[in-house]
PDB file of C-alpha atoms in Angstrom:
ATOM      1  CA  ASN A 196     -28.734  62.641 -43.287  1.00 61.00           C
ATOM      2  CA  ALA A 197     -25.227  62.239 -43.640  1.00 75.00           C
ATOM      3  CA  GLY A 198     -24.700  65.913 -41.367  1.00 92.00           C
ATOM      4  CA  VAL A 199     -21.763  67.479 -42.089  1.00 95.00           C
ATOM      5  CA  THR A 200     -18.962  66.847 -45.512  1.00 95.00           C
ATOM      6  CA  GLN A 201     -15.629  66.976 -44.727  1.00 96.00           C
ATOM      7  CA  THR A 202     -12.906  66.283 -47.454  1.00 95.00           C
ATOM      8  CA  PRO A 203     -10.608  64.921 -48.337  1.00 96.00           C
ATOM      9  CA  LYS A 204      -9.544  62.975 -44.149  1.00 95.00           C
ATOM     10  CA  PHE A 205      -6.151  62.246 -44.274  1.00 96.00           C
ATOM     11  CA  GLN A 206      -3.792  64.649 -46.090  1.00 96.00           C
ATOM     12  CA  VAL A 207       0.167  65.635 -46.825  1.00 97.00           C
ATOM     13  CA  LEU A 208       1.995  68.742 -47.994  1.00 97.00           C
ATOM     14  CA  LYS A 209       4.767  70.050 -48.818  1.00 97.00           C
ATOM     15  CA  THR A 210       5.500  73.283 -47.748  1.00 97.00           C
ATOM     16  CA  GLY A 211       3.644  76.325 -49.616  1.00 97.00           C
ATOM     17  CA  GLN A 212       1.875  73.841 -51.385  1.00 97.00           C
ATOM     18  CA  SER A 213      -1.395  75.046 -51.728  1.00 96.00           C
ATOM     19  CA  MET A 214      -4.392  72.935 -50.748  1.00 96.00           C
ATOM     20  CA  THR A 215      -8.605  73.582 -50.830  1.00 97.00           C
ATOM     21  CA  LEU A 216     -10.446  71.813 -47.254  1.00 97.00           C
ATOM     22  CA  GLN A 217     -14.525  70.910 -48.909  1.00 97.00           C
ATOM     23  CA  CYS A 218     -17.204  70.724 -46.480  1.00 97.00           C
ATOM     24  CA  ALA A 219     -20.878  70.183 -47.366  1.00 97.00           C
ATOM     25  CA  GLN A 220     -23.940  70.562 -44.868  1.00 96.00           C
ATOM     26  CA  ASP A 221     -27.572  68.811 -45.872  1.00 95.00           C
ATOM     27  CA  MET A 222     -29.149  70.831 -42.756  1.00 92.00           C
ATOM     28  CA  ASN A 223     -30.941  74.048 -43.881  1.00 92.00           C
ATOM     29  CA  HIS A 224     -28.417  75.084 -41.511  1.00 91.00           C
ATOM     30  CA  ASN A 225     -27.271  78.081 -42.907  1.00 90.00           C
ATOM     31  CA  SER A 226     -24.286  79.092 -39.756  1.00 91.00           C
ATOM     32  CA  MET A 227     -21.515  77.222 -41.357  1.00 94.00           C
ATOM     33  CA  TYR A 228     -17.634  77.076 -39.293  1.00 95.00           C
ATOM     34  CA  TRP A 229     -14.110  75.677 -40.029  1.00 97.00           C
ATOM     35  CA  TYR A 230     -11.933  74.633 -36.213  1.00 96.00           C
ATOM     36  CA  ARG A 231      -9.078  73.635 -36.491  1.00 97.00           C
ATOM     37  CA  GLN A 232      -7.457  71.433 -33.239  1.00 95.00           C
ATOM     38  CA  ASP A 233      -4.131  70.805 -31.625  1.00 93.00           C
ATOM     39  CA  PRO A 234      -2.989  69.359 -28.901  1.00 86.00           C
ATOM     40  CA  GLY A 235      -3.199  71.170 -26.079  1.00 81.00           C
ATOM     41  CA  MET A 236      -4.732  74.567 -27.213  1.00 83.00           C
ATOM     42  CA  GLY A 237      -8.434  73.102 -26.865  1.00 86.00           C
ATOM     43  CA  LEU A 238     -10.628  74.428 -30.894  1.00 92.00           C
ATOM     44  CA  ARG A 239     -10.019  77.525 -32.015  1.00 94.00           C
ATOM     45  CA  LEU A 240     -11.664  79.627 -34.567  1.00 93.00           C
ATOM     46  CA  ILE A 241     -10.723  80.428 -37.967  1.00 96.00           C
ATOM     47  CA  TYR A 242     -13.526  82.094 -40.516  1.00 96.00           C
ATOM     48  CA  TYR A 243     -16.840  81.161 -39.936  1.00 93.00           C
ATOM     49  CA  SER A 244     -19.887  81.932 -41.841  1.00 93.00           C
ATOM     50  CA  ALA A 245     -23.118  83.606 -39.764  1.00 89.00           C
ATOM     51  CA  SER A 246     -25.066  82.924 -43.379  1.00 88.00           C
ATOM     52  CA  GLU A 247     -24.961  82.775 -47.448  1.00 88.00           C
ATOM     53  CA  GLY A 248     -22.727  85.296 -48.663  1.00 88.00           C
ATOM     54  CA  THR A 249     -20.788  86.423 -45.772  1.00 92.00           C
ATOM     55  CA  THR A 250     -17.898  85.133 -43.725  1.00 95.00           C
ATOM     56  CA  ASP A 251     -16.110  87.023 -41.211  1.00 93.00           C
ATOM     57  CA  LYS A 252     -12.326  86.320 -39.541  1.00 94.00           C
ATOM     58  CA  GLY A 253     -11.868  84.312 -36.105  1.00 92.00           C
ATOM     59  CA  GLU A 254      -9.118  83.901 -33.713  1.00 90.00           C
ATOM     60  CA  VAL A 255      -6.192  82.206 -35.879  1.00 95.00           C
ATOM     61  CA  PRO A 256      -7.432  83.082 -39.779  1.00 97.00           C
ATOM     62  CA  ASN A 257      -3.856  83.984 -40.907  1.00 96.00           C
ATOM     63  CA  GLY A 258      -3.147  81.598 -44.389  1.00 96.00           C
ATOM     64  CA  TYR A 259      -5.981  80.629 -44.504  1.00 98.00           C
ATOM     65  CA  ASN A 260      -8.559  81.740 -46.574  1.00 97.00           C
ATOM     66  CA  VAL A 261     -12.786  80.315 -47.032  1.00 97.00           C
ATOM     67  CA  SER A 262     -15.503  80.821 -49.799  1.00 96.00           C
ATOM     68  CA  ARG A 263     -19.363  80.257 -48.151  1.00 95.00           C
ATOM     69  CA  LEU A 264     -19.291  79.089 -52.249  1.00 87.00           C
ATOM     70  CA  ASN A 265     -23.689  78.145 -51.801  1.00 94.00           C
ATOM     71  CA  LYS A 266     -25.093  77.589 -48.762  1.00 94.00           C
ATOM     72  CA  ARG A 267     -24.701  73.990 -48.468  1.00 96.00           C
ATOM     73  CA  GLU A 268     -20.656  74.600 -48.895  1.00 97.00           C
ATOM     74  CA  PHE A 269     -18.217  76.458 -47.691  1.00 97.00           C
ATOM     75  CA  SER A 270     -14.726  76.308 -48.329  1.00 97.00           C
ATOM     76  CA  LEU A 271     -10.928  77.291 -46.752  1.00 98.00           C
ATOM     77  CA  ARG A 272      -7.813  76.904 -48.485  1.00 98.00           C
ATOM     78  CA  LEU A 273      -4.023  77.456 -47.527  1.00 97.00           C
ATOM     79  CA  GLU A 274      -2.836  79.075 -50.210  1.00 93.00           C
ATOM     80  CA  SER A 275       1.213  78.178 -49.428  1.00 96.00           C
ATOM     81  CA  ALA A 276       0.332  75.783 -46.795  1.00 96.00           C
ATOM     82  CA  ALA A 277       2.827  75.889 -44.055  1.00 97.00           C
ATOM     83  CA  PRO A 278       4.324  73.635 -40.615  1.00 97.00           C
ATOM     84  CA  SER A 279       3.084  75.086 -38.414  1.00 96.00           C
ATOM     85  CA  GLN A 280      -0.263  74.341 -40.164  1.00 97.00           C
ATOM     86  CA  THR A 281      -0.317  70.854 -39.283  1.00 97.00           C
ATOM     87  CA  SER A 282      -3.351  70.010 -37.747  1.00 97.00           C
ATOM     88  CA  VAL A 283      -6.760  68.491 -37.609  1.00 96.00           C
ATOM     89  CA  TYR A 284      -9.354  70.750 -39.192  1.00 98.00           C
ATOM     90  CA  PHE A 285     -12.721  70.935 -37.910  1.00 97.00           C
ATOM     91  CA  CYS A 286     -15.830  72.277 -40.399  1.00 97.00           C
ATOM     92  CA  ALA A 287     -18.889  72.585 -38.567  1.00 94.00           C
ATOM     93  CA  SER A 288     -22.749  73.923 -39.377  1.00 93.00           C
ATOM     94  CA  SER A 289     -25.997  75.531 -36.691  1.00 90.00           C
ATOM     95  CA  ILE A 290     -28.018  77.018 -37.067  1.00 85.00           C
ATOM     96  CA  THR A 291     -28.820  80.818 -37.050  1.00 72.00           C
ATOM     97  CA  GLY A 292     -30.685  82.196 -33.959  1.00 59.00           C
ATOM     98  CA  THR A 293     -30.920  79.332 -32.248  1.00 56.00           C
ATOM     99  CA  ASN A 294     -28.614  78.203 -29.060  1.00 60.00           C
ATOM    100  CA  TYR A 295     -28.019  73.670 -29.782  1.00 66.00           C
ATOM    101  CA  GLY A 296     -24.996  74.360 -30.174  1.00 77.00           C
ATOM    102  CA  TYR A 297     -23.571  72.892 -33.742  1.00 87.00           C
ATOM    103  CA  THR A 298     -22.161  69.459 -35.555  1.00 91.00           C
ATOM    104  CA  PHE A 299     -19.770  69.299 -36.307  1.00 93.00           C
ATOM    105  CA  GLY A 300     -18.041  67.443 -39.914  1.00 95.00           C
ATOM    106  CA  SER A 301     -14.870  63.939 -38.793  1.00 93.00           C
ATOM    107  CA  GLY A 302     -12.688  66.507 -40.130  1.00 95.00           C
ATOM    108  CA  THR A 303      -8.865  66.877 -41.691  1.00 96.00           C
ATOM    109  CA  ARG A 304      -6.013  65.746 -40.003  1.00 96.00           C
ATOM    110  CA  LEU A 305      -3.121  67.500 -42.518  1.00 97.00           C
ATOM    111  CA  THR A 306       0.474  67.175 -42.066  1.00 97.00           C
ATOM    112  CA  VAL A 307       3.200  70.114 -43.317  1.00 97.00           C
ATOM    113  CA  VAL A 308       5.991  68.652 -44.003  1.00 97.00           C
TER     114      VAL A 308
ATOM    115  CA  GLU B 237     -11.248  88.859 -23.584  1.00 64.00           C
ATOM    116  CA  ASP B 238     -13.815  85.895 -24.122  1.00 74.00           C
ATOM    117  CA  LYS B 239     -13.055  82.551 -22.046  1.00 87.00           C
ATOM    118  CA  VAL B 240     -13.293  79.197 -21.618  1.00 93.00           C
ATOM    119  CA  VAL B 241     -10.317  77.522 -18.648  1.00 94.00           C
ATOM    120  CA  GLN B 242     -11.157  73.149 -18.399  1.00 96.00           C
ATOM    121  CA  SER B 243      -9.453  71.850 -15.550  1.00 96.00           C
ATOM    122  CA  PRO B 244      -8.198  69.211 -14.395  1.00 96.00           C
ATOM    123  CA  LEU B 245      -5.992  69.089 -18.140  1.00 95.00           C
ATOM    124  CA  SER B 246      -6.994  64.645 -17.274  1.00 96.00           C
ATOM    125  CA  LEU B 247      -7.904  63.015 -14.958  1.00 97.00           C
ATOM    126  CA  VAL B 248      -8.063  58.747 -15.214  1.00 98.00           C
ATOM    127  CA  VAL B 249     -10.360  56.650 -12.413  1.00 97.00           C
ATOM    128  CA  HIS B 250     -10.901  53.100 -12.496  1.00 97.00           C
ATOM    129  CA  GLU B 251     -14.253  51.916 -13.795  1.00 98.00           C
ATOM    130  CA  GLY B 252     -17.600  52.246 -10.939  1.00 97.00           C
ATOM    131  CA  ASP B 253     -16.053  55.103  -9.892  1.00 97.00           C
ATOM    132  CA  THR B 254     -17.938  59.247 -10.714  1.00 98.00           C
ATOM    133  CA  VAL B 255     -16.435  61.651 -11.739  1.00 98.00           C
ATOM    134  CA  THR B 256     -16.665  65.506 -11.606  1.00 98.00           C
ATOM    135  CA  LEU B 257     -15.717  67.725 -14.756  1.00 98.00           C
ATOM    136  CA  ASN B 258     -15.954  71.433 -14.505  1.00 98.00           C
ATOM    137  CA  CYS B 259     -15.403  74.676 -16.192  1.00 97.00           C
ATOM    138  CA  SER B 260     -15.157  78.341 -15.613  1.00 96.00           C
ATOM    139  CA  TYR B 261     -15.247  80.987 -18.197  1.00 93.00           C
ATOM    140  CA  GLU B 262     -15.417  84.769 -19.209  1.00 85.00           C
ATOM    141  CA  VAL B 263     -17.731  86.160 -21.733  1.00 68.00           C
ATOM    142  CA  THR B 264     -19.529  89.400 -22.210  1.00 74.00           C
ATOM    143  CA  ASN B 265     -22.878  88.510 -23.400  1.00 79.00           C
ATOM    144  CA  PHE B 266     -23.031  85.565 -22.149  1.00 83.00           C
ATOM    145  CA  ARG B 267     -25.793  82.418 -23.637  1.00 85.00           C
ATOM    146  CA  SER B 268     -24.841  79.510 -23.307  1.00 88.00           C
ATOM    147  CA  LEU B 269     -22.714  76.695 -21.782  1.00 92.00           C
ATOM    148  CA  LEU B 270     -22.740  73.176 -23.972  1.00 93.00           C
ATOM    149  CA  TRP B 271     -20.597  70.143 -23.083  1.00 96.00           C
ATOM    150  CA  TYR B 272     -19.194  68.206 -26.318  1.00 95.00           C
ATOM    151  CA  LYS B 273     -17.976  64.243 -25.830  1.00 96.00           C
ATOM    152  CA  GLN B 274     -14.873  63.679 -27.975  1.00 94.00           C
ATOM    153  CA  GLU B 275     -13.658  59.886 -28.791  1.00 92.00           C
ATOM    154  CA  LYS B 276     -11.549  59.765 -32.450  1.00 82.00           C
ATOM    155  CA  LYS B 277     -12.462  62.052 -34.227  1.00 83.00           C
ATOM    156  CA  ALA B 278     -15.487  64.925 -34.051  1.00 89.00           C
ATOM    157  CA  PRO B 279     -17.007  66.217 -30.904  1.00 92.00           C
ATOM    158  CA  THR B 280     -20.255  65.060 -29.724  1.00 92.00           C
ATOM    159  CA  PHE B 281     -22.913  66.831 -28.176  1.00 91.00           C
ATOM    160  CA  LEU B 282     -24.014  66.284 -24.553  1.00 94.00           C
ATOM    161  CA  PHE B 283     -25.354  69.349 -23.072  1.00 92.00           C
ATOM    162  CA  MET B 284     -26.380  72.524 -23.620  1.00 91.00           C
ATOM    163  CA  LEU B 285     -27.397  74.521 -20.911  1.00 93.00           C
ATOM    164  CA  THR B 286     -28.516  78.510 -20.687  1.00 88.00           C
ATOM    165  CA  SER B 287     -30.850  79.222 -17.099  1.00 83.00           C
ATOM    166  CA  SER B 288     -28.275  78.419 -13.584  1.00 85.00           C
ATOM    167  CA  GLY B 289     -29.246  76.476 -11.124  1.00 85.00           C
ATOM    168  CA  ILE B 290     -31.272  73.814 -13.446  1.00 87.00           C
ATOM    169  CA  GLU B 291     -29.404  69.118 -14.144  1.00 91.00           C
ATOM    170  CA  LYS B 292     -29.619  68.738 -17.133  1.00 93.00           C
ATOM    171  CA  LYS B 293     -29.263  64.779 -17.437  1.00 94.00           C
ATOM    172  CA  SER B 294     -28.543  62.017 -19.533  1.00 94.00           C
ATOM    173  CA  GLY B 295     -28.666  58.403 -17.953  1.00 96.00           C
ATOM    174  CA  ARG B 296     -25.320  58.495 -15.653  1.00 97.00           C
ATOM    175  CA  LEU B 297     -23.830  61.954 -17.536  1.00 98.00           C
ATOM    176  CA  SER B 298     -25.624  65.229 -15.327  1.00 97.00           C
ATOM    177  CA  SER B 299     -24.524  68.578 -15.163  1.00 97.00           C
ATOM    178  CA  ILE B 300     -25.435  72.173 -13.656  1.00 96.00           C
ATOM    179  CA  LEU B 301     -25.265  75.714 -14.859  1.00 94.00           C
ATOM    180  CA  ASP B 302     -23.882  78.963 -11.916  1.00 93.00           C
ATOM    181  CA  LYS B 303     -24.229  81.762 -14.253  1.00 87.00           C
ATOM    182  CA  LYS B 304     -23.211  83.932 -10.849  1.00 89.00           C
ATOM    183  CA  GLU B 305     -20.246  82.064 -10.023  1.00 89.00           C
ATOM    184  CA  LEU B 306     -19.093  81.294 -14.236  1.00 92.00           C
ATOM    185  CA  PHE B 307     -18.721  78.282 -13.861  1.00 94.00           C
ATOM    186  CA  SER B 308     -20.891  74.995 -14.481  1.00 96.00           C
ATOM    187  CA  ILE B 309     -20.059  70.808 -13.862  1.00 97.00           C
ATOM    188  CA  LEU B 310     -20.232  67.550 -16.127  1.00 98.00           C
ATOM    189  CA  ASN B 311     -20.912  64.799 -13.725  1.00 98.00           C
ATOM    190  CA  ILE B 312     -20.089  61.201 -14.955  1.00 98.00           C
ATOM    191  CA  THR B 313     -21.454  58.072 -12.013  1.00 98.00           C
ATOM    192  CA  ALA B 314     -20.353  54.577 -11.771  1.00 98.00           C
ATOM    193  CA  THR B 315     -17.748  55.849 -15.014  1.00 98.00           C
ATOM    194  CA  GLN B 316     -17.515  52.581 -17.773  1.00 97.00           C
ATOM    195  CA  THR B 317     -14.738  52.521 -20.526  1.00 96.00           C
ATOM    196  CA  GLY B 318     -16.624  53.420 -22.437  1.00 96.00           C
ATOM    197  CA  ASP B 319     -16.593  56.623 -20.506  1.00 97.00           C
ATOM    198  CA  SER B 320     -12.707  57.404 -22.309  1.00 97.00           C
ATOM    199  CA  ALA B 321     -12.890  60.477 -24.214  1.00 97.00           C
ATOM    200  CA  VAL B 322     -12.088  64.150 -24.233  1.00 96.00           C
ATOM    201  CA  TYR B 323     -14.543  66.571 -22.944  1.00 97.00           C
ATOM    202  CA  LEU B 324     -14.869  69.643 -24.483  1.00 96.00           C
ATOM    203  CA  CYS B 325     -16.642  72.471 -22.811  1.00 95.00           C
ATOM    204  CA  ALA B 326     -17.847  75.940 -24.971  1.00 93.00           C
ATOM    205  CA  ALA B 327     -19.666  78.589 -25.008  1.00 90.00           C
ATOM    206  CA  ASN B 328     -21.513  80.608 -26.566  1.00 85.00           C
ATOM    207  CA  PHE B 329     -21.601  84.752 -26.618  1.00 78.00           C
ATOM    208  CA  GLY B 330     -24.126  86.154 -28.449  1.00 72.00           C
ATOM    209  CA  ASN B 331     -23.152  86.402 -31.882  1.00 69.00           C
ATOM    210  CA  GLU B 332     -23.247  82.208 -32.409  1.00 70.00           C
ATOM    211  CA  LYS B 333     -20.061  82.081 -32.088  1.00 80.00           C
ATOM    212  CA  LEU B 334     -18.474  79.316 -29.438  1.00 87.00           C
ATOM    213  CA  THR B 335     -15.174  79.779 -28.020  1.00 89.00           C
ATOM    214  CA  PHE B 336     -13.871  75.962 -26.859  1.00 92.00           C
ATOM    215  CA  GLY B 337     -11.547  74.529 -23.276  1.00 94.00           C
ATOM    216  CA  THR B 338      -8.950  72.976 -23.382  1.00 94.00           C
ATOM    217  CA  GLY B 339     -10.836  69.843 -23.153  1.00 95.00           C
ATOM    218  CA  THR B 340     -10.574  67.466 -19.950  1.00 96.00           C
ATOM    219  CA  ARG B 341      -8.752  63.921 -21.391  1.00 96.00           C
ATOM    220  CA  LEU B 342     -10.251  61.468 -19.209  1.00 97.00           C
ATOM    221  CA  THR B 343      -9.752  57.845 -18.857  1.00 97.00           C
ATOM    222  CA  ILE B 344     -11.345  54.769 -17.242  1.00 97.00           C
ATOM    223  CA  ILE B 345      -9.027  52.441 -15.763  1.00 97.00           C
ATOM    224  CA  PRO B 346     -10.975  48.542 -16.098  1.00 94.00           C
TER     225      PRO B 346
END
């Protein structure tokens, strides 16, 4: 089982460029999440999707959009990248309605210059 | 406001020592508290706690929850260099979203 797969692993963008971070899970999980991790800030929720066809804002949604393409895939888009979006991004998934926590992808290190 | 606070922020100990990491929370509709270990990449799951006073144990790691005082501790005995990592605490407040603390960076000196 691959679990949660994120692409790309590394990316450097110039200010104003756009890009999409891809995430796919093969565990038949209903819920998927995007977090960002910054030094001293812990993991902060950007957006989540409780089920296919639904998305909701998290703690820090500004500057991002998401698409739950199907049950497996949840993408995060930066329309106009800013240096403040330099971070490590983690996708995660979970079984809705249980307390089993998340399975995380390996992360995307994004630098905006 | 839902909040998870971890202490200390960092800790340096010698191999063989025992450490205790702390996590306190202020969440409404609390359902569970989770501990994760993060080395270089993604956090990996350690424990999930839902009931007060029941210790979860895995090898040299153990954890317990106090729902009255709203805190949890993670103990690591006979530490090894492989225990060096960031330990994250997270709380589930009832709608499948986890709120994370900032983590404790543990460094084990050989």
